[in-house]
Amino acid sequence: MHVSKLFDLSGKVALVTGGAGNYGKCIVEGLIEAGATVVVTSRRVDQAKQDLAEYLQPGYSLTVLELDQESISSIDTFMQELKQRYAKVDVFVNNAVSRPMKGFHGDIDQFRQSMEVNATGMFYLLRELSAWMSDTGGGSVINIASMMGMKGPDYSNYKGTSMGDLPPDYFFHNAGLINLNRFMCKKYAGKQLRFNCISPGGLFNHQAEQFLTNYCEKVPLGRMANTDDIKGLIVLLASQAGAYINGENILMDGGLNA
Ligand SMILES: NC(=O)c1ccc[n+]([C@@H]2O[C@H](COP(=O)([O-])OP(=O)(O)OC[C@H]3O[C@@H](n4cnc5c(N)ncnc54)[C@H](O)[C@@H]3O)[C@@H](O)[C@H]2O)c1
């Protein structure tokens, strides 16, 4: 097949949870530009529509549906609506994240709430969608974790800033997701459903100058990730171009952890 066809997502339906967030918007943009029909989930549909307004114009195919990953009944309602609207979903980008925990000594209920969204709800949605995708012909699941799920904190990045009290839940659930990805890959053997994980480094978001200096001097490419960096990797894993990549966790950090 011609290489441009291998990367083409025309006619494919791609679902992105938290698609109006920072990395989410980049992921949506990559999928839409590659030709996919994109469904974004959000707890606040109107706000998400405002954030993604440029892709709600003619020429693009974007829909925003309501989903609160903290609520099992919200996930059930969402799955019903998704199945009513679409015959199948070809690509699922498991991207939403909640960050309720404020530092190592944060109230333990913040940890509990994080697990409700980032572990229990995330797994329930992943399990339901995987089963449906498998029943309807297979596809590609892309789990978005973090380099912080692959290593301990590098506190030296935060020297001279007020940002250094890192939340432990984030390291815990991202590490779990990386191995859950391998579990799902083996669980769905023979079902034509691929599971891959992307573990990104930090996305530039106007962070404090001192943090940027500390961080970027350790990155061989000398910068944080920009809004284009994840797009190609998403399209690779979503498309036929990535048809033989399965069970992988890809670190996308500019060489920081090399
Ligand atoms: N931003 C970074 O620098 C960075 C670095 C490494 C990895 N990541 C990963 O990228 C992914 C996206 O992170 P981000 O930085 O774009 O986050 P973000 O906070 O900008 O976006 C997260 C999205 O998830 C949604 N969300 C939160 N709680 C939810 C709930 N209960 N139900 C449904 N949706 C909910 C939010 O509304 C938001 O749209 C995450 O998996 C994160 O671990 C981000």
PDB file of C-alpha atoms and ligand atoms in Angstrom:
ATOM      1  CA  MET A   1       0.000   0.000   0.000  1.00  0.00           C
ATOM      2  CA  HIS A   2       1.233   3.526  -0.766  1.00  0.00           C
ATOM      3  CA  VAL A   3       2.634   5.189   2.317  1.00  0.00           C
ATOM      4  CA  SER A   4       0.202   8.128   2.116  1.00  0.00           C
ATOM      5  CA  LYS A   5      -2.665   5.602   2.206  1.00  0.00           C
ATOM      6  CA  LEU A   6      -1.110   3.812   5.193  1.00  0.00           C
ATOM      7  CA  PHE A   7      -1.341   7.006   7.279  1.00  0.00           C
ATOM      8  CA  ASP A   8      -4.780   8.026   5.971  1.00  0.00           C
ATOM      9  CA  LEU A   9      -7.602   7.967   8.532  1.00  0.00           C
ATOM     10  CA  SER A  10     -10.438   8.867   6.139  1.00  0.00           C
ATOM     11  CA  GLY A  11     -13.587   6.958   7.011  1.00  0.00           C
ATOM     12  CA  LYS A  12     -12.303   6.063  10.493  1.00  0.00           C
ATOM     13  CA  VAL A  13     -14.024   7.103  13.719  1.00  0.00           C
ATOM     14  CA  ALA A  14     -11.678   8.125  16.529  1.00  0.00           C
ATOM     15  CA  LEU A  15     -12.700   8.753  20.131  1.00  0.00           C
ATOM     16  CA  VAL A  16     -10.553  10.989  22.364  1.00  0.00           C
ATOM     17  CA  THR A  17     -11.376  11.346  26.059  1.00  0.00           C
ATOM     18  CA  GLY A  18     -10.487  14.737  27.500  1.00  0.00           C
ATOM     19  CA  GLY A  19      -9.981  15.954  23.927  1.00  0.00           C
ATOM     20  CA  ALA A  20     -10.338  19.620  24.846  1.00  0.00           C
ATOM     21  CA  GLY A  21      -7.372  19.478  27.263  1.00  0.00           C
ATOM     22  CA  ASN A  22      -3.754  20.390  26.556  1.00  0.00           C
ATOM     23  CA  TYR A  23      -2.467  17.206  24.913  1.00  0.00           C
ATOM     24  CA  GLY A  24      -6.039  16.285  23.963  1.00  0.00           C
ATOM     25  CA  LYS A  25      -6.358  19.214  21.554  1.00  0.00           C
ATOM     26  CA  CYS A  26      -3.094  18.248  19.811  1.00  0.00           C
ATOM     27  CA  ILE A  27      -4.327  14.646  19.515  1.00  0.00           C
ATOM     28  CA  VAL A  28      -7.685  15.755  18.089  1.00  0.00           C
ATOM     29  CA  GLU A  29      -5.933  18.020  15.596  1.00  0.00           C
ATOM     30  CA  GLY A  30      -3.654  15.204  14.384  1.00  0.00           C
ATOM     31  CA  LEU A  31      -6.547  12.760  13.942  1.00  0.00           C
ATOM     32  CA  ILE A  32      -8.786  15.289  12.187  1.00  0.00           C
ATOM     33  CA  GLU A  33      -6.009  16.432   9.855  1.00  0.00           C
ATOM     34  CA  ALA A  34      -5.384  12.785   8.919  1.00  0.00           C
ATOM     35  CA  GLY A  35      -9.043  12.536   7.855  1.00  0.00           C
ATOM     36  CA  ALA A  36     -10.741  10.899  10.856  1.00  0.00           C
ATOM     37  CA  THR A  37     -14.215  11.618  12.172  1.00  0.00           C
ATOM     38  CA  VAL A  38     -13.455  12.560  15.780  1.00  0.00           C
ATOM     39  CA  VAL A  39     -15.585  12.193  18.898  1.00  0.00           C
ATOM     40  CA  VAL A  40     -14.381  14.077  21.969  1.00  0.00           C
ATOM     41  CA  THR A  41     -15.677  13.481  25.471  1.00  0.00           C
ATOM     42  CA  SER A  42     -15.930  16.137  28.128  1.00  0.00           C
ATOM     43  CA  ARG A  43     -17.733  16.789  31.389  1.00  0.00           C
ATOM     44  CA  ARG A  44     -18.523  20.295  30.144  1.00  0.00           C
ATOM     45  CA  VAL A  45     -19.723  19.936  26.556  1.00  0.00           C
ATOM     46  CA  ASP A  46     -20.330  23.665  25.915  1.00  0.00           C
ATOM     47  CA  GLN A  47     -16.879  24.641  27.153  1.00  0.00           C
ATOM     48  CA  ALA A  48     -15.244  21.873  25.108  1.00  0.00           C
ATOM     49  CA  LYS A  49     -17.112  23.059  22.008  1.00  0.00           C
ATOM     50  CA  GLN A  50     -15.742  26.559  22.571  1.00  0.00           C
ATOM     51  CA  ASP A  51     -12.209  25.215  23.054  1.00  0.00           C
ATOM     52  CA  LEU A  52     -12.444  23.162  19.842  1.00  0.00           C
ATOM     53  CA  ALA A  53     -14.504  25.698  17.841  1.00  0.00           C
ATOM     54  CA  GLU A  54     -12.138  25.728  14.842  1.00  0.00           C
ATOM     55  CA  TYR A  55     -12.854  22.009  14.233  1.00  0.00           C
ATOM     56  CA  LEU A  56     -16.617  22.456  14.451  1.00  0.00           C
ATOM     57  CA  GLN A  57     -16.481  24.336  11.125  1.00  0.00           C
ATOM     58  CA  PRO A  58     -17.505  22.779   7.793  1.00  0.00           C
ATOM     59  CA  GLY A  59     -14.779  20.553   6.364  1.00  0.00           C
ATOM     60  CA  TYR A  60     -14.152  18.776   9.664  1.00  0.00           C
ATOM     61  CA  SER A  61     -16.106  16.094  11.449  1.00  0.00           C
ATOM     62  CA  LEU A  62     -16.071  16.598  15.202  1.00  0.00           C
ATOM     63  CA  THR A  63     -18.684  15.741  17.840  1.00  0.00           C
ATOM     64  CA  VAL A  64     -18.489  16.424  21.579  1.00  0.00           C
ATOM     65  CA  LEU A  65     -20.296  14.023  23.929  1.00  0.00           C
ATOM     66  CA  GLU A  66     -20.697  14.237  27.685  1.00  0.00           C
ATOM     67  CA  LEU A  67     -18.769  11.853  29.897  1.00  0.00           C
ATOM     68  CA  ASP A  68     -17.704  12.008  33.521  1.00  0.00           C
ATOM     69  CA  GLN A  69     -15.084   9.315  34.039  1.00  0.00           C
ATOM     70  CA  GLU A  70     -15.657   9.466  37.794  1.00  0.00           C
ATOM     71  CA  SER A  71     -19.168   8.046  37.366  1.00  0.00           C
ATOM     72  CA  ILE A  72     -19.939   4.494  36.223  1.00  0.00           C
ATOM     73  CA  SER A  73     -23.504   5.491  35.287  1.00  0.00           C
ATOM     74  CA  SER A  74     -22.152   8.359  33.157  1.00  0.00           C
ATOM     75  CA  ILE A  75     -19.879   5.862  31.361  1.00  0.00           C
ATOM     76  CA  ASP A  76     -22.861   3.527  30.785  1.00  0.00           C
ATOM     77  CA  THR A  77     -24.981   6.384  29.388  1.00  0.00           C
ATOM     78  CA  PHE A  78     -22.094   7.512  27.193  1.00  0.00           C
ATOM     79  CA  MET A  79     -21.550   3.991  25.806  1.00  0.00           C
ATOM     80  CA  GLN A  80     -25.251   3.730  24.923  1.00  0.00           C
ATOM     81  CA  GLU A  81     -25.163   7.058  23.092  1.00  0.00           C
ATOM     82  CA  LEU A  82     -21.946   6.159  21.282  1.00  0.00           C
ATOM     83  CA  LYS A  83     -23.413   2.861  20.066  1.00  0.00           C
ATOM     84  CA  GLN A  84     -26.598   4.605  18.900  1.00  0.00           C
ATOM     85  CA  ARG A  85     -24.642   7.163  16.888  1.00  0.00           C
ATOM     86  CA  TYR A  86     -21.856   5.040  15.388  1.00  0.00           C
ATOM     87  CA  ALA A  87     -21.661   1.523  13.971  1.00  0.00           C
ATOM     88  CA  LYS A  88     -18.118   1.226  15.357  1.00  0.00           C
ATOM     89  CA  VAL A  89     -15.157   3.143  16.717  1.00  0.00           C
ATOM     90  CA  ASP A  90     -11.829   2.402  15.019  1.00  0.00           C
ATOM     91  CA  VAL A  91      -9.510   4.352  17.312  1.00  0.00           C
ATOM     92  CA  PHE A  92      -9.761   5.053  21.034  1.00  0.00           C
ATOM     93  CA  VAL A  93      -7.329   7.518  22.602  1.00  0.00           C
ATOM     94  CA  ASN A  94      -7.552   7.066  26.371  1.00  0.00           C
ATOM     95  CA  ASN A  95      -6.300  10.525  27.309  1.00  0.00           C
ATOM     96  CA  ALA A  96      -8.457  12.107  30.051  1.00  0.00           C
ATOM     97  CA  VAL A  97      -6.770  12.669  33.378  1.00  0.00           C
ATOM     98  CA  SER A  98      -7.868  14.208  36.647  1.00  0.00           C
ATOM     99  CA  ARG A  99      -5.324  15.842  38.944  1.00  0.00           C
ATOM    100  CA  PRO A 100      -7.151  16.295  42.262  1.00  0.00           C
ATOM    101  CA  MET A 101      -4.160  15.565  44.502  1.00  0.00           C
ATOM    102  CA  LYS A 102      -2.210  18.566  45.707  1.00  0.00           C
ATOM    103  CA  GLY A 103       1.179  17.263  46.789  1.00  0.00           C
ATOM    104  CA  PHE A 104       2.481  14.286  48.753  1.00  0.00           C
ATOM    105  CA  HIS A 105       0.596  15.222  51.940  1.00  0.00           C
ATOM    106  CA  GLY A 106      -2.669  16.097  50.171  1.00  0.00           C
ATOM    107  CA  ASP A 107      -5.863  14.869  51.831  1.00  0.00           C
ATOM    108  CA  ILE A 108      -6.225  11.109  51.266  1.00  0.00           C
ATOM    109  CA  ASP A 109      -9.662  11.742  49.741  1.00  0.00           C
ATOM    110  CA  GLN A 110      -7.834  13.496  46.896  1.00  0.00           C
ATOM    111  CA  PHE A 111      -5.957  10.249  46.259  1.00  0.00           C
ATOM    112  CA  ARG A 112      -9.232   8.327  46.407  1.00  0.00           C
ATOM    113  CA  GLN A 113     -10.870  10.714  43.922  1.00  0.00           C
ATOM    114  CA  SER A 114      -7.891  10.391  41.594  1.00  0.00           C
ATOM    115  CA  MET A 115      -8.270   6.614  41.617  1.00  0.00           C
ATOM    116  CA  GLU A 116     -12.012   6.885  40.917  1.00  0.00           C
ATOM    117  CA  VAL A 117     -11.283   8.785  37.696  1.00  0.00           C
ATOM    118  CA  ASN A 118      -7.807   7.646  36.645  1.00  0.00           C
ATOM    119  CA  ALA A 119      -8.015   3.994  37.704  1.00  0.00           C
ATOM    120  CA  THR A 120     -11.581   2.687  38.271  1.00  0.00           C
ATOM    121  CA  GLY A 121     -13.452   4.840  35.725  1.00  0.00           C
ATOM    122  CA  MET A 122     -10.592   4.716  33.250  1.00  0.00           C
ATOM    123  CA  PHE A 123     -10.462   0.904  33.412  1.00  0.00           C
ATOM    124  CA  TYR A 124     -14.244   0.514  33.173  1.00  0.00           C
ATOM    125  CA  LEU A 125     -14.374   2.688  30.057  1.00  0.00           C
ATOM    126  CA  LEU A 126     -11.329   0.945  28.550  1.00  0.00           C
ATOM    127  CA  ARG A 127     -12.892  -2.487  29.195  1.00  0.00           C
ATOM    128  CA  GLU A 128     -16.293  -1.525  27.760  1.00  0.00           C
ATOM    129  CA  LEU A 129     -14.864   0.137  24.667  1.00  0.00           C
ATOM    130  CA  SER A 130     -12.341  -2.612  24.002  1.00  0.00           C
ATOM    131  CA  ALA A 131     -15.086  -5.248  24.104  1.00  0.00           C
ATOM    132  CA  TRP A 132     -17.247  -3.263  21.681  1.00  0.00           C
ATOM    133  CA  MET A 133     -14.355  -2.438  19.339  1.00  0.00           C
ATOM    134  CA  SER A 134     -13.367  -6.090  19.289  1.00  0.00           C
ATOM    135  CA  ASP A 135     -16.959  -7.202  18.569  1.00  0.00           C
ATOM    136  CA  THR A 136     -17.223  -4.727  15.692  1.00  0.00           C
ATOM    137  CA  GLY A 137     -14.042  -5.632  13.830  1.00  0.00           C
ATOM    138  CA  GLY A 138     -11.120  -4.400  15.932  1.00  0.00           C
ATOM    139  CA  GLY A 139      -9.023  -1.247  15.768  1.00  0.00           C
ATOM    140  CA  SER A 140      -6.403   0.665  17.703  1.00  0.00           C
ATOM    141  CA  VAL A 141      -6.373   1.719  21.363  1.00  0.00           C
ATOM    142  CA  ILE A 142      -3.827   4.355  22.357  1.00  0.00           C
ATOM    143  CA  ASN A 143      -3.331   4.876  26.074  1.00  0.00           C
ATOM    144  CA  ILE A 144      -1.763   8.188  27.043  1.00  0.00           C
ATOM    145  CA  ALA A 145       0.398   7.721  30.141  1.00  0.00           C
ATOM    146  CA  SER A 146       3.454   9.825  31.057  1.00  0.00           C
ATOM    147  CA  MET A 147       7.202   9.593  31.402  1.00  0.00           C
ATOM    148  CA  MET A 148       6.337  10.094  35.088  1.00  0.00           C
ATOM    149  CA  GLY A 149       4.901   6.575  35.016  1.00  0.00           C
ATOM    150  CA  MET A 150       8.349   5.258  34.068  1.00  0.00           C
ATOM    151  CA  LYS A 151      10.597   6.913  36.657  1.00  0.00           C
ATOM    152  CA  GLY A 152      10.601   8.655  40.007  1.00  0.00           C
ATOM    153  CA  PRO A 153      10.370  12.421  40.324  1.00  0.00           C
ATOM    154  CA  ASP A 154      13.313  14.568  39.263  1.00  0.00           C
ATOM    155  CA  TYR A 155      13.077  17.202  41.975  1.00  0.00           C
ATOM    156  CA  SER A 156      15.985  19.167  40.517  1.00  0.00           C
ATOM    157  CA  ASN A 157      13.619  20.382  37.766  1.00  0.00           C
ATOM    158  CA  TYR A 158      11.724  22.383  40.384  1.00  0.00           C
ATOM    159  CA  LYS A 159      14.679  24.070  42.145  1.00  0.00           C
ATOM    160  CA  GLY A 160      13.980  27.772  42.603  1.00  0.00           C
ATOM    161  CA  THR A 161      10.242  27.325  41.886  1.00  0.00           C
ATOM    162  CA  SER A 162       7.191  26.687  44.066  1.00  0.00           C
ATOM    163  CA  MET A 163       6.205  23.638  41.973  1.00  0.00           C
ATOM    164  CA  GLY A 164       8.194  20.868  43.658  1.00  0.00           C
ATOM    165  CA  ASP A 165       5.562  19.040  45.757  1.00  0.00           C
ATOM    166  CA  LEU A 166       4.668  16.419  43.168  1.00  0.00           C
ATOM    167  CA  PRO A 167       1.423  14.405  43.542  1.00  0.00           C
ATOM    168  CA  PRO A 168       2.160  10.677  44.045  1.00  0.00           C
ATOM    169  CA  ASP A 169      -1.142   9.508  42.533  1.00  0.00           C
ATOM    170  CA  TYR A 170       0.012  10.694  39.099  1.00  0.00           C
ATOM    171  CA  PHE A 171       3.141   8.497  39.193  1.00  0.00           C
ATOM    172  CA  PHE A 172       1.074   5.571  40.500  1.00  0.00           C
ATOM    173  CA  HIS A 173      -1.758   5.553  37.950  1.00  0.00           C
ATOM    174  CA  ASN A 174       0.452   6.325  34.964  1.00  0.00           C
ATOM    175  CA  ALA A 175       2.780   3.436  35.845  1.00  0.00           C
ATOM    176  CA  GLY A 176      -0.288   1.223  36.224  1.00  0.00           C
ATOM    177  CA  LEU A 177      -1.629   2.259  32.843  1.00  0.00           C
ATOM    178  CA  ILE A 178       1.638   1.323  31.122  1.00  0.00           C
ATOM    179  CA  ASN A 179       1.356  -2.245  32.390  1.00  0.00           C
ATOM    180  CA  LEU A 180      -2.416  -2.399  31.919  1.00  0.00           C
ATOM    181  CA  ASN A 181      -1.679  -1.649  28.261  1.00  0.00           C
ATOM    182  CA  ARG A 182       0.427  -4.835  28.079  1.00  0.00           C
ATOM    183  CA  PHE A 183      -2.313  -6.793  29.871  1.00  0.00           C
ATOM    184  CA  MET A 184      -4.931  -5.627  27.347  1.00  0.00           C
ATOM    185  CA  CYS A 185      -2.662  -6.473  24.439  1.00  0.00           C
ATOM    186  CA  LYS A 186      -2.358 -10.083  25.645  1.00  0.00           C
ATOM    187  CA  LYS A 187      -6.008 -10.315  26.717  1.00  0.00           C
ATOM    188  CA  TYR A 188      -7.167  -9.367  23.223  1.00  0.00           C
ATOM    189  CA  ALA A 189      -4.770 -11.622  21.361  1.00  0.00           C
ATOM    190  CA  GLY A 190      -6.339 -12.796  18.118  1.00  0.00           C
ATOM    191  CA  LYS A 191      -9.089 -10.145  18.191  1.00  0.00           C
ATOM    192  CA  GLN A 192      -7.504  -7.587  15.817  1.00  0.00           C
ATOM    193  CA  LEU A 193      -7.420  -4.922  18.517  1.00  0.00           C
ATOM    194  CA  ARG A 194      -4.023  -3.261  19.068  1.00  0.00           C
ATOM    195  CA  PHE A 195      -3.033  -1.582  22.340  1.00  0.00           C
ATOM    196  CA  ASN A 196      -0.195   0.909  22.557  1.00  0.00           C
ATOM    197  CA  CYS A 197       0.862   3.442  25.111  1.00  0.00           C
ATOM    198  CA  ILE A 198       2.485   6.833  24.622  1.00  0.00           C
ATOM    199  CA  SER A 199       4.451   8.217  27.571  1.00  0.00           C
ATOM    200  CA  PRO A 200       5.004  11.884  26.788  1.00  0.00           C
ATOM    201  CA  GLY A 201       7.339  14.333  28.438  1.00  0.00           C
ATOM    202  CA  GLY A 202       6.178  17.798  29.484  1.00  0.00           C
ATOM    203  CA  LEU A 203       4.174  19.906  27.041  1.00  0.00           C
ATOM    204  CA  PHE A 204       5.162  23.582  26.924  1.00  0.00           C
ATOM    205  CA  ASN A 205       2.429  25.560  28.656  1.00  0.00           C
ATOM    206  CA  HIS A 206       4.052  28.806  29.744  1.00  0.00           C
ATOM    207  CA  GLN A 207       5.530  27.207  32.868  1.00  0.00           C
ATOM    208  CA  ALA A 208       7.670  29.271  35.268  1.00  0.00           C
ATOM    209  CA  GLU A 209      10.928  30.500  33.669  1.00  0.00           C
ATOM    210  CA  GLN A 210      13.120  28.803  36.272  1.00  0.00           C
ATOM    211  CA  PHE A 211      11.394  25.457  35.703  1.00  0.00           C
ATOM    212  CA  LEU A 212      11.805  25.812  31.929  1.00  0.00           C
ATOM    213  CA  THR A 213      15.527  26.527  32.351  1.00  0.00           C
ATOM    214  CA  ASN A 214      16.046  23.586  34.730  1.00  0.00           C
ATOM    215  CA  TYR A 215      14.065  21.175  32.556  1.00  0.00           C
ATOM    216  CA  CYS A 216      15.164  22.170  29.078  1.00  0.00           C
ATOM    217  CA  GLU A 217      18.888  22.046  29.843  1.00  0.00           C
ATOM    218  CA  LYS A 218      18.472  18.291  30.544  1.00  0.00           C
ATOM    219  CA  VAL A 219      16.578  17.582  27.307  1.00  0.00           C
ATOM    220  CA  PRO A 220      18.953  16.726  24.444  1.00  0.00           C
ATOM    221  CA  LEU A 221      16.604  18.619  22.091  1.00  0.00           C
ATOM    222  CA  GLY A 222      16.737  21.599  24.468  1.00  0.00           C
ATOM    223  CA  ARG A 223      13.010  22.224  24.750  1.00  0.00           C
ATOM    224  CA  MET A 224       9.692  20.962  26.063  1.00  0.00           C
ATOM    225  CA  ALA A 225       7.231  19.197  23.745  1.00  0.00           C
ATOM    226  CA  ASN A 226       5.269  21.492  21.444  1.00  0.00           C
ATOM    227  CA  THR A 227       1.734  21.097  20.152  1.00  0.00           C
ATOM    228  CA  ASP A 228       2.847  19.264  16.974  1.00  0.00           C
ATOM    229  CA  ASP A 229       5.078  16.688  18.626  1.00  0.00           C
ATOM    230  CA  ILE A 230       2.468  14.089  19.532  1.00  0.00           C
ATOM    231  CA  LYS A 231       0.420  14.336  16.318  1.00  0.00           C
ATOM    232  CA  GLY A 232       2.547  12.105  14.085  1.00  0.00           C
ATOM    233  CA  LEU A 233       2.909   9.403  16.719  1.00  0.00           C
ATOM    234  CA  ILE A 234      -0.855   9.348  17.279  1.00  0.00           C
ATOM    235  CA  VAL A 235      -1.562   9.022  13.561  1.00  0.00           C
ATOM    236  CA  LEU A 236       1.087   6.300  13.215  1.00  0.00           C
ATOM    237  CA  LEU A 237      -0.445   4.217  16.011  1.00  0.00           C
ATOM    238  CA  ALA A 238      -4.025   4.922  14.909  1.00  0.00           C
ATOM    239  CA  SER A 239      -3.514   4.007  11.258  1.00  0.00           C
ATOM    240  CA  GLN A 240      -2.518   1.076   9.055  1.00  0.00           C
ATOM    241  CA  ALA A 241       1.021   2.511   9.170  1.00  0.00           C
ATOM    242  CA  GLY A 242       1.226   1.130  12.717  1.00  0.00           C
ATOM    243  CA  ALA A 243      -0.543  -2.144  11.970  1.00  0.00           C
ATOM    244  CA  TYR A 244       2.250  -4.311  13.429  1.00  0.00           C
ATOM    245  CA  ILE A 245       2.977  -2.158  16.501  1.00  0.00           C
ATOM    246  CA  ASN A 246       1.180  -3.724  19.462  1.00  0.00           C
ATOM    247  CA  GLY A 247       1.724  -3.853  23.225  1.00  0.00           C
ATOM    248  CA  GLU A 248       4.325  -1.082  23.046  1.00  0.00           C
ATOM    249  CA  ASN A 249       5.022   1.869  25.335  1.00  0.00           C
ATOM    250  CA  ILE A 250       6.676   4.719  23.442  1.00  0.00           C
ATOM    251  CA  LEU A 251       8.533   7.380  25.404  1.00  0.00           C
ATOM    252  CA  MET A 252       8.197  10.780  23.682  1.00  0.00           C
ATOM    253  CA  ASP A 253      10.417  13.081  25.709  1.00  0.00           C
ATOM    254  CA  GLY A 254      12.973  14.690  23.393  1.00  0.00           C
ATOM    255  CA  GLY A 255      15.632  12.348  24.788  1.00  0.00           C
ATOM    256  CA  LEU A 256      15.307  13.513  28.406  1.00  0.00           C
ATOM    257  CA  ASN A 257      15.346   9.970  29.788  1.00  0.00           C
ATOM    258  CA  ALA A 258      17.831   8.493  27.307  1.00  0.00           C
TER     259      ALA A 258
HETATM  260  N1  LIG B   1       0.592  18.067  29.806  1.00  0.00           N
HETATM  261  C1  LIG B   1       1.730  17.408  29.983  1.00  0.00           C
HETATM  262  O1  LIG B   1       2.812  18.002  30.074  1.00  0.00           O
HETATM  263  C2  LIG B   1       1.717  15.904  30.038  1.00  0.00           C
HETATM  264  C3  LIG B   1       2.950  15.248  30.147  1.00  0.00           C
HETATM  265  C4  LIG B   1       2.966  13.858  30.144  1.00  0.00           C
HETATM  266  C5  LIG B   1       1.796  13.157  30.020  1.00  0.00           C
HETATM  267  N2  LIG B   1       0.607  13.812  29.921  1.00  0.00           N
HETATM  268  C6  LIG B   1      -0.599  12.999  29.783  1.00  0.00           C
HETATM  269  O2  LIG B   1      -1.422  13.537  28.769  1.00  0.00           O
HETATM  270  C7  LIG B   1      -2.789  13.242  29.054  1.00  0.00           C
HETATM  271  C8  LIG B   1      -3.581  14.528  29.000  1.00  0.00           C
HETATM  272  O3  LIG B   1      -3.054  15.415  29.957  1.00  0.00           O
HETATM  273  P1  LIG B   1      -3.168  17.002  29.808  1.00  0.00           P
HETATM  274  O4  LIG B   1      -1.955  17.575  30.367  1.00  0.00           O
HETATM  275  O5  LIG B   1      -3.586  17.344  28.442  1.00  0.00           O
HETATM  276  O6  LIG B   1      -4.335  17.262  30.852  1.00  0.00           O
HETATM  277  P2  LIG B   1      -5.476  18.355  30.854  1.00  0.00           P
HETATM  278  O7  LIG B   1      -5.810  18.572  32.279  1.00  0.00           O
HETATM  279  O8  LIG B   1      -5.142  19.528  29.997  1.00  0.00           O
HETATM  280  O9  LIG B   1      -6.656  17.555  30.136  1.00  0.00           O
HETATM  281  C9  LIG B   1      -7.245  16.456  30.763  1.00  0.00           C
HETATM  282  C10 LIG B   1      -8.667  16.338  30.294  1.00  0.00           C
HETATM  283  O10 LIG B   1      -9.312  15.316  31.062  1.00  0.00           O
HETATM  284  C11 LIG B   1     -10.565  15.801  31.463  1.00  0.00           C
HETATM  285  N3  LIG B   1     -11.048  15.193  32.699  1.00  0.00           N
HETATM  286  C12 LIG B   1     -10.621  15.400  33.964  1.00  0.00           C
HETATM  287  N4  LIG B   1     -11.394  14.739  34.846  1.00  0.00           N
HETATM  288  C13 LIG B   1     -12.322  14.095  34.109  1.00  0.00           C
HETATM  289  C14 LIG B   1     -13.422  13.258  34.443  1.00  0.00           C
HETATM  290  N5  LIG B   1     -13.754  12.994  35.717  1.00  0.00           N
HETATM  291  N6  LIG B   1     -14.173  12.761  33.443  1.00  0.00           N
HETATM  292  C15 LIG B   1     -13.892  13.065  32.157  1.00  0.00           C
HETATM  293  N7  LIG B   1     -12.879  13.859  31.771  1.00  0.00           N
HETATM  294  C16 LIG B   1     -12.113  14.377  32.754  1.00  0.00           C
HETATM  295  C17 LIG B   1     -10.368  17.301  31.652  1.00  0.00           C
HETATM  296  O11 LIG B   1     -11.590  17.998  31.613  1.00  0.00           O
HETATM  297  C18 LIG B   1      -9.466  17.623  30.480  1.00  0.00           C
HETATM  298  O12 LIG B   1     -10.204  17.873  29.311  1.00  0.00           O
HETATM  299  C19 LIG B   1      -2.814  12.585  30.427  1.00  0.00           C
HETATM  300  O13 LIG B   1      -2.917  11.201  30.277  1.00  0.00           O
HETATM  301  C20 LIG B   1      -1.465  12.955  31.032  1.00  0.00           C
HETATM  302  O14 LIG B   1      -1.012  11.992  31.937  1.00  0.00           O
HETATM  303  C21 LIG B   1       0.534  15.170  29.937  1.00  0.00           C
END
